[in-house]
Short mmCIF file of C-alpha atoms and ligand atoms in Angstrom, two decimals:
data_model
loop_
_atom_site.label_atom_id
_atom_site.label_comp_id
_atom_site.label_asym_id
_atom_site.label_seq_id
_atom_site.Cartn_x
_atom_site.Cartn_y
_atom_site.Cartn_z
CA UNK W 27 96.34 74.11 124.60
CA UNK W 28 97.89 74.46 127.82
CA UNK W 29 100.27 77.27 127.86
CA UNK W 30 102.60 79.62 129.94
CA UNK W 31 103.23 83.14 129.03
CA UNK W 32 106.67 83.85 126.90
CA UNK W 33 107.99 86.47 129.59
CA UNK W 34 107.80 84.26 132.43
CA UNK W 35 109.75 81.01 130.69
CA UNK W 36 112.26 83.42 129.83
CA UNK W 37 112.49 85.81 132.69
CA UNK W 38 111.91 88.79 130.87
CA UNK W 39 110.09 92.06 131.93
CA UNK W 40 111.95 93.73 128.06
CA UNK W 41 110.25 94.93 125.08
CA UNK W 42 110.54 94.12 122.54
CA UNK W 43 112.06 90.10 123.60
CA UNK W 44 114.41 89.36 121.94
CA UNK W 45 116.37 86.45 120.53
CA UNK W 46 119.29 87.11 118.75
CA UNK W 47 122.44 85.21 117.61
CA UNK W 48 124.12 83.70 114.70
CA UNK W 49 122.45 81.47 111.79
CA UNK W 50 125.00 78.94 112.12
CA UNK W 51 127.58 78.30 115.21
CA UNK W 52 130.52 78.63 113.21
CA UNK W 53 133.63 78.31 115.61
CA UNK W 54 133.99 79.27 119.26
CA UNK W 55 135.20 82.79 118.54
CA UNK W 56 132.29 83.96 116.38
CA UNK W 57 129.96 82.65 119.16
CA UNK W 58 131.80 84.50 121.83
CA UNK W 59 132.22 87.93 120.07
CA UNK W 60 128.70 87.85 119.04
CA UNK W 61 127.54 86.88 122.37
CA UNK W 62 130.19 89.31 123.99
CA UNK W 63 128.40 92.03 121.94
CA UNK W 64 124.67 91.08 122.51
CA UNK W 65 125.03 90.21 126.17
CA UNK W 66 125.38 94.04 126.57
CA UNK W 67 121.46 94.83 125.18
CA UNK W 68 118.97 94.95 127.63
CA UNK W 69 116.53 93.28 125.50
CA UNK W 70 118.11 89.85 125.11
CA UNK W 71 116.32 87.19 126.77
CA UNK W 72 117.94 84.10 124.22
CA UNK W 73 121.38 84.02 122.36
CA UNK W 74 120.29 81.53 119.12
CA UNK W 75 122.49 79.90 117.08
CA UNK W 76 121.82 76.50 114.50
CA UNK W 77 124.23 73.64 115.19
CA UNK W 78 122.39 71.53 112.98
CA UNK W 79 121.62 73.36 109.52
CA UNK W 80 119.29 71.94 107.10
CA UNK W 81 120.10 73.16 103.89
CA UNK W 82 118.59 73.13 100.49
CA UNK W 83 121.42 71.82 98.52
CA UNK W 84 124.12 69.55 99.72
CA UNK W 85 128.35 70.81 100.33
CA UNK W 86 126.73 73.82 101.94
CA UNK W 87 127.67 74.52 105.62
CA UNK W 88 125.39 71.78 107.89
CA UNK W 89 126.32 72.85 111.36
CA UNK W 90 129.12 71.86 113.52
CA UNK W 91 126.75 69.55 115.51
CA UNK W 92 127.44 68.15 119.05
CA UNK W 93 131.03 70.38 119.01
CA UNK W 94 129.25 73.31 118.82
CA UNK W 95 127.03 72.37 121.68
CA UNK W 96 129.64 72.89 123.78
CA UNK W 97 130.99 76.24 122.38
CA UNK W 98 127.37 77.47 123.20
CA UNK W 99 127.78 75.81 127.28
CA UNK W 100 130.75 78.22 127.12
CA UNK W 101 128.77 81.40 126.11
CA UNK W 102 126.04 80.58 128.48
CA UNK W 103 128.59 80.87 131.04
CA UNK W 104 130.79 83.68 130.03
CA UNK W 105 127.69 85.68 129.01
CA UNK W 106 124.92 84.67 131.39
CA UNK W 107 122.92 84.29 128.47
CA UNK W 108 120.33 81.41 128.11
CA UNK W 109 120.61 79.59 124.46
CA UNK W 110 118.51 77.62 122.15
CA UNK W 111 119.31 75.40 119.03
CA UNK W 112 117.13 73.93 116.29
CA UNK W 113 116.55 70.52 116.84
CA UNK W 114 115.09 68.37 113.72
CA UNK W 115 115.28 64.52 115.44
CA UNK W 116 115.03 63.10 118.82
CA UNK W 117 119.13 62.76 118.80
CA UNK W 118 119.31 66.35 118.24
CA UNK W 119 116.87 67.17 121.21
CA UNK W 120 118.86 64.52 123.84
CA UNK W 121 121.88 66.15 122.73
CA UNK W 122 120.77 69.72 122.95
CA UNK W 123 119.45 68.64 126.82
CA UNK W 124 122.68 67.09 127.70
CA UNK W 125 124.81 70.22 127.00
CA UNK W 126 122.50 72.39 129.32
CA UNK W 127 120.17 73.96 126.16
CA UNK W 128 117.48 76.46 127.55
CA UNK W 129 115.21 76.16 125.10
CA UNK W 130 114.71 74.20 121.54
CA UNK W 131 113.33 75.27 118.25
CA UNK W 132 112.08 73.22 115.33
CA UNK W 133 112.42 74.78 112.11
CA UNK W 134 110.19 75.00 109.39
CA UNK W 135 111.50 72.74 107.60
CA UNK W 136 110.74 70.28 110.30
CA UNK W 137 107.63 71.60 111.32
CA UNK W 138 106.31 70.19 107.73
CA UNK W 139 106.51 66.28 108.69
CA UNK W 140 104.48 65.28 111.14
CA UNK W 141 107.07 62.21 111.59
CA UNK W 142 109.78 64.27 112.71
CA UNK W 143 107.74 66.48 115.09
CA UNK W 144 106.03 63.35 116.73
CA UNK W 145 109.31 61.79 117.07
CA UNK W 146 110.99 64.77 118.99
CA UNK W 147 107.27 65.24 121.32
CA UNK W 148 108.17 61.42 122.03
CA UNK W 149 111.87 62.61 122.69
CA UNK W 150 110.69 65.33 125.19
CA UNK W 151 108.31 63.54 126.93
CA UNK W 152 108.66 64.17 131.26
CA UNK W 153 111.38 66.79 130.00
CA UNK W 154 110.11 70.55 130.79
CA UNK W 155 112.34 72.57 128.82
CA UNK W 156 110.63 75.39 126.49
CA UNK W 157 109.79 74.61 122.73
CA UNK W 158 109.66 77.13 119.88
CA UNK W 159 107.33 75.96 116.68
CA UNK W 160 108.42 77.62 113.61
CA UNK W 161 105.52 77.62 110.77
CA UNK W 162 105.54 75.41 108.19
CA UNK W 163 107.67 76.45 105.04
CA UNK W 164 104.36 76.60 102.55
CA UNK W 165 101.39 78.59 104.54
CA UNK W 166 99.53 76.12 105.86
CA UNK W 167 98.00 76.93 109.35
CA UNK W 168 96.70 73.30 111.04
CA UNK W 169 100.14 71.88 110.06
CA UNK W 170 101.46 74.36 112.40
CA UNK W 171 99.06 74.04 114.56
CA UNK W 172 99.28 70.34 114.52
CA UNK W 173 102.75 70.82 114.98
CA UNK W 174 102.53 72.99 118.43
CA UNK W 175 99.64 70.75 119.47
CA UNK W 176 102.25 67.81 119.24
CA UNK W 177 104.37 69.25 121.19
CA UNK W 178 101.86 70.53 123.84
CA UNK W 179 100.57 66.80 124.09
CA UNK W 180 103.82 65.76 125.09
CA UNK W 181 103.30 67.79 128.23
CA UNK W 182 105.51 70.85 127.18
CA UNK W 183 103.34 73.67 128.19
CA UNK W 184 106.03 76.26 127.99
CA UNK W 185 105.77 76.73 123.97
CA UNK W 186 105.91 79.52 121.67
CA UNK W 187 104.85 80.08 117.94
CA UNK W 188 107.71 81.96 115.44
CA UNK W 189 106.27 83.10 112.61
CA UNK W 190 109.41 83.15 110.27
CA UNK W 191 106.90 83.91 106.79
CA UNK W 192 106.20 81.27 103.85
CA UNK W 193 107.86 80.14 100.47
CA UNK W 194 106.30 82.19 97.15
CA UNK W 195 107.41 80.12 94.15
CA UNK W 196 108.27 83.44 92.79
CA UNK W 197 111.09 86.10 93.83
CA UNK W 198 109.42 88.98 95.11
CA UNK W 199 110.81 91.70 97.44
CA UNK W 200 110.85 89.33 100.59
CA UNK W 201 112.36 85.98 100.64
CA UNK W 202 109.24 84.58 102.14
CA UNK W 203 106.07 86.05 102.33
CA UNK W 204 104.62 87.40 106.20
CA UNK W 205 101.21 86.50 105.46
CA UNK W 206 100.32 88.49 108.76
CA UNK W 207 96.76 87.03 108.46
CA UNK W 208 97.96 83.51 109.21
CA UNK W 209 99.67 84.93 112.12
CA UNK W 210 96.60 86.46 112.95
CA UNK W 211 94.44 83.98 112.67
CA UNK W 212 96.53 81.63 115.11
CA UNK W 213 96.27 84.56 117.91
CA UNK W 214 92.47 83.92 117.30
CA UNK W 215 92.26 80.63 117.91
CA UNK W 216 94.08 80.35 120.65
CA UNK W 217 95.00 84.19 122.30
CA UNK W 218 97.50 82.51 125.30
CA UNK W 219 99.49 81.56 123.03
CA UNK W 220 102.79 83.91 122.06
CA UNK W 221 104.09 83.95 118.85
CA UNK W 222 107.48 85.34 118.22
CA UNK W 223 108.35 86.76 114.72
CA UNK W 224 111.50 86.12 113.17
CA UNK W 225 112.00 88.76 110.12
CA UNK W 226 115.56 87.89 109.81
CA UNK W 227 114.30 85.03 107.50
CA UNK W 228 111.05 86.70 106.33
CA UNK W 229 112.95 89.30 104.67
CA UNK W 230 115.99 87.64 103.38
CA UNK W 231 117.31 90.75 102.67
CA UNK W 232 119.30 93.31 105.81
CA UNK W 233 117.50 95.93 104.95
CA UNK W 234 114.37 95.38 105.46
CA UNK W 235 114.47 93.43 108.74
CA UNK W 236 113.26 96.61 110.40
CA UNK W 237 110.08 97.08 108.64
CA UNK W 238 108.95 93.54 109.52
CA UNK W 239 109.68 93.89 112.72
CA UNK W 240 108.45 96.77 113.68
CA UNK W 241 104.59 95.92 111.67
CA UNK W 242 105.34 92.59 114.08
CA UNK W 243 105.59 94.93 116.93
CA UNK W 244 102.43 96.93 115.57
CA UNK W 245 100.47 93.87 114.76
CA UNK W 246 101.31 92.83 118.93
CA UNK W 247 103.39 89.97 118.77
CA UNK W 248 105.23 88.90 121.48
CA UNK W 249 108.79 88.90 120.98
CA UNK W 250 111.13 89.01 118.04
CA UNK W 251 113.55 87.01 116.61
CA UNK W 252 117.11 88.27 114.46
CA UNK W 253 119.95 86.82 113.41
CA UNK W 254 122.84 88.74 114.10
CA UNK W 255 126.69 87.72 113.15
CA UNK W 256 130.35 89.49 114.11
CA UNK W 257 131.04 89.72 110.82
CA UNK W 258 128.19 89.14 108.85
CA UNK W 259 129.76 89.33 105.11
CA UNK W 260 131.82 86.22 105.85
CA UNK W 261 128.72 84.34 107.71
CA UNK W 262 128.79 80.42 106.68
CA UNK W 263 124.65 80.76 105.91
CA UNK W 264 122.16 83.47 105.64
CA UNK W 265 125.03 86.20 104.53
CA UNK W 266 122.64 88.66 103.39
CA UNK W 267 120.10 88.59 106.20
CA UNK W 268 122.55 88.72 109.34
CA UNK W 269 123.36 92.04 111.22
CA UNK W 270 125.85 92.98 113.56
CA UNK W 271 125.48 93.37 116.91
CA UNK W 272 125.61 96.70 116.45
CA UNK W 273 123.50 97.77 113.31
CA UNK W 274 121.19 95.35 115.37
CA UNK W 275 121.24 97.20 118.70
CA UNK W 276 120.25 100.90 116.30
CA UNK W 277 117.54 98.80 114.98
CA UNK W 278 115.54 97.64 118.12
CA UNK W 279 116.16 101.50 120.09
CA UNK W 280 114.63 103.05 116.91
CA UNK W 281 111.41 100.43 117.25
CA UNK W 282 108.44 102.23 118.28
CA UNK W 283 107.01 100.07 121.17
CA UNK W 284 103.17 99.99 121.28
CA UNK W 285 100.94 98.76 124.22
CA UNK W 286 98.57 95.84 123.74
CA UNK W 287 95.67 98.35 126.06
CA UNK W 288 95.10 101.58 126.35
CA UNK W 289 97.04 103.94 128.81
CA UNK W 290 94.10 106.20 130.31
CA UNK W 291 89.80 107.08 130.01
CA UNK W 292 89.94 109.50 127.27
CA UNK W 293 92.31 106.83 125.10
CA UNK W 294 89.99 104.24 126.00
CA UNK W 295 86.76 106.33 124.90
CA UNK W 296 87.76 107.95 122.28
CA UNK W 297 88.52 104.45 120.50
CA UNK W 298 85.07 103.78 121.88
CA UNK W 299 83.96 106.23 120.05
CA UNK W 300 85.62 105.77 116.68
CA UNK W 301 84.45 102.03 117.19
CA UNK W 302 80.74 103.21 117.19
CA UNK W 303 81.00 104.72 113.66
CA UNK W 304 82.89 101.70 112.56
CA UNK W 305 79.49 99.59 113.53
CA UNK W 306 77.57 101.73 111.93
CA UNK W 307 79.38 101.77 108.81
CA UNK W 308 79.06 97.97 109.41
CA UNK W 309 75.38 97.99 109.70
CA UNK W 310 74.69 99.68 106.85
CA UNK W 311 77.28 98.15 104.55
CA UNK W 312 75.15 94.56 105.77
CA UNK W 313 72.15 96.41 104.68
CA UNK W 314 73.09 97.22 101.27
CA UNK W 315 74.42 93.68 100.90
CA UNK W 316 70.75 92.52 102.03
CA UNK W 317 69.16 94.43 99.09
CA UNK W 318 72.45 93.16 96.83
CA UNK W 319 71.23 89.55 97.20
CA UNK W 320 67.53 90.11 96.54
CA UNK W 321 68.43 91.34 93.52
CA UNK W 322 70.60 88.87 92.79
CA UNK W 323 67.88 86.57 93.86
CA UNK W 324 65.87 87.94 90.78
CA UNK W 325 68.73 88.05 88.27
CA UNK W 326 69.25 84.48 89.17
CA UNK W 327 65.39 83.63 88.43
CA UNK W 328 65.77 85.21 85.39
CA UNK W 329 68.35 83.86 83.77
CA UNK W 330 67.09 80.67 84.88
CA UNK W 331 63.35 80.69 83.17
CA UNK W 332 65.64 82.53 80.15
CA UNK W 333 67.75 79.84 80.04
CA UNK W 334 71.12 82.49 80.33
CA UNK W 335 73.99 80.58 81.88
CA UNK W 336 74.88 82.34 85.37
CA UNK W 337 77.88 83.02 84.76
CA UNK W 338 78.48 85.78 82.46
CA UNK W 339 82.59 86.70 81.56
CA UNK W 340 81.73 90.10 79.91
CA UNK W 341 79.69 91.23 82.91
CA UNK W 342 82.30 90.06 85.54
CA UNK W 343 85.28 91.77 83.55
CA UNK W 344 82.91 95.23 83.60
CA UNK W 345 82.51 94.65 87.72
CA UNK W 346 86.22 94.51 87.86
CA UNK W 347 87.06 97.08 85.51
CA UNK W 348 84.56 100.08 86.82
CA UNK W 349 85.18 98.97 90.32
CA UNK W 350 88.64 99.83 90.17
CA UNK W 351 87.93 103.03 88.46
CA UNK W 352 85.36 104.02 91.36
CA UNK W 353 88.23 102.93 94.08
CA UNK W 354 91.05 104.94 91.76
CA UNK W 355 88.59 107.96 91.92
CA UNK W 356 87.81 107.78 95.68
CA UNK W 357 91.69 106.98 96.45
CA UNK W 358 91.34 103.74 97.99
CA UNK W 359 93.46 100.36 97.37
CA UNK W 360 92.75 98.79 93.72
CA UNK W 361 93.11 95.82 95.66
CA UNK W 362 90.90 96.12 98.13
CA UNK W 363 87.97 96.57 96.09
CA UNK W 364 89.09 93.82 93.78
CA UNK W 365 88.93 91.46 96.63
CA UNK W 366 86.05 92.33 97.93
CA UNK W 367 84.22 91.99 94.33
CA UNK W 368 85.60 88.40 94.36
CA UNK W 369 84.08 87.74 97.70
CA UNK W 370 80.61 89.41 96.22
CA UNK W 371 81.05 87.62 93.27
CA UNK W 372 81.82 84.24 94.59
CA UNK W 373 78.76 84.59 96.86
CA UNK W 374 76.23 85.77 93.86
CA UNK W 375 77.33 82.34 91.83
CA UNK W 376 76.46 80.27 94.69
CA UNK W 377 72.83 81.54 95.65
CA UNK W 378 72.26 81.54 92.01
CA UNK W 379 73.12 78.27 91.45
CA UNK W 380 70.67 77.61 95.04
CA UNK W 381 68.16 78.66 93.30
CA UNK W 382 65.13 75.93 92.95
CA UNK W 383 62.18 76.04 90.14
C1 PEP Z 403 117.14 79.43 111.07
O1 PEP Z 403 116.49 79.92 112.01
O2 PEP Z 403 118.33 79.65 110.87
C2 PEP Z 403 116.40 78.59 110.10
C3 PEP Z 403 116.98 77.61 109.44
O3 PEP Z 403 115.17 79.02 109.95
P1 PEP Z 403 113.87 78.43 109.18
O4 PEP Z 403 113.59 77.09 109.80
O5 PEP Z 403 112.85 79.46 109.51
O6 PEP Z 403 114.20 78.39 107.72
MN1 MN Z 404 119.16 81.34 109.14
#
């Protein structure tokens, strides 16, 4: 992909960046006293706000469309703020560009159809205005991908990843789950480009926006995105998630900011040296799963000239079991060791099954 760097497209030198506003643009007033309020952080680099909601269910508040557009022209001026929308259609995105939008975003519920995000790269074609990808609702990493490479192709090279977390058909503490190694995994494929996190709509939930963010901040993403709202109890979507400006401005001066290198030559060597022992530990841990397989090598021959079918329930639930009593006694995650079983597991199947007469 051919990308520029987040900070430059938006003129920032601040960390964390951040983009801030309202779910919804609910009437000019809400706009303006939010903006009025977040104009005044130093951090700011986008004021956000959805003119075009897509909700789940229909006769719930859609967005105030085109209108709205020009409520946020208004705060751009009053506030010297730059602004982005969501745009889900190539209407939305020639509107959004004739009312002076900075920058576009297409939600994730966009970001699933491969329809709608060809139709808005068509739409932006020989436009350069910046576009945010939001993942895909359900965690699926080359649909997002596919998504920003859509939108790269179209010759936007100013683009950005949010990670805004993925649906669990079950409720569990977060309304979507981070996934961080998704995340993760798109920084290693390709490391120019910046991904933004939004844990406004990863947590669902106010309080717990600022332990997202700041393991986004840990983890070295780029910039953040939260929703913030005057008066957040009476907010037309995403009530429960929205801060004000305010409770929003405590949150990002008690982030702890980290570097993405290290400061000075005794940092730098001592993580040298702690990486040394981590290769070792490496090495050997390779070793013992050398002599692992051999032995699983002969297991597998002899269940094969005893006829003994390879996989065997009884001995699998005694891995799992005494496993997690060995982690339990050495005090390390349950989970870990479960997972790692299922890797070793998963593995000792296969090169039994490989093996020939
Ligand atoms: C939003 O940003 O308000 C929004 C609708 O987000 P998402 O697409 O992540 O659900
Ligand atoms: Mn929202």
């Amino acid at each position: 992909m051919n990308i520029s760097t987040l900070n430059n497209w938006l003129n920032s030198k601040e960390c964390p960046l951040l983009i801030s506003g309202p779910c919804g643009a609910e009437s000019p007033e809400q706009l303006m006293a939010t903006a009025k309020e977040l104009s005044t952080l130093p951090q700011i680099a986008l004021f956000r706000a959805g003119v075009w909601k897509p909700r789940t269910r229909p006769n719930s508040f859609e967005g105030k469309g085109e209108e709205a557009l020009k409520w946020l022209q208004e705060v751009k001026q009053a506030y010297n703020l730059k602004t982005t929308v969501e745009v889900a259609n190539a209407s939305h995105v020639n509107l959004a560009l004739k009312y002076g939008i900075d920058v576009l975003w297409i939600g994730a519920r966009t970001t699933v159809n491969p329809f709608s995000v060809q139709e808005i790269a068509d739409a932006l074609k020989g436009v350069d205005v910046p576009v945010m990808v939001k993942n895909p609702i359900h965690a699926d990493l080359q649909l997002w991908i596919g998504a920003l490479e859509r939108i790269n192709n179209a010759g936007i090279k100013k683009i950005a990843a949010i990670h805004r977390g993925f649906h669990y058909y079950k409720t569990r503490k977060y309304r979507n789950e981070p996934i961080w190694k998704i995340p993760i995994e798109l920084r290693t494929i390709f490391p120019e480009l910046p991904i933004i996190c939004d844990p406004s709509h990863i947590s669902g939930k106010r309080e717990y926006i600022k332990e997202i963010a700041q393991k986004a901040l840990n983890i070295g993403f780029n910039g953040l995105m939260i929703e913030s709202h005057i008066n957040p109890a009476n907010a037309l979507s995403d009530a429960e998630q929205q801060l004000t400006p305010n409770a929003l401005k405590e949150l990002i001066n008690g982030l702890e900011v980290r570097s993405n290198i290290a400061s000075d030559d005794n940092t730098v060597n001592k993580l040298i040296e702690l990486r040394k022992l981590i290769d070792e530990i490496d090495e050997e841990l390779i070793d013992s799963i050398q002599k692992r397989e051999d032995i699983i090598k002969q297991i597998g021959k002899f269940k094969k000239e005893h006829n003994i079918t390879i996989f065997q329930l009884e001995r699998w639930q005694e891995i799992l079991k005494s496993r997690a009593q060995w982690a339990d006694k050495r005090n390390i995650s349950r989970s870990h060791i479960e997972k790692l079983c299922q890797l070793l597991h998963e593995e000792s199947i296969k090169i039994q099954n490989e093996i020939g007469d």
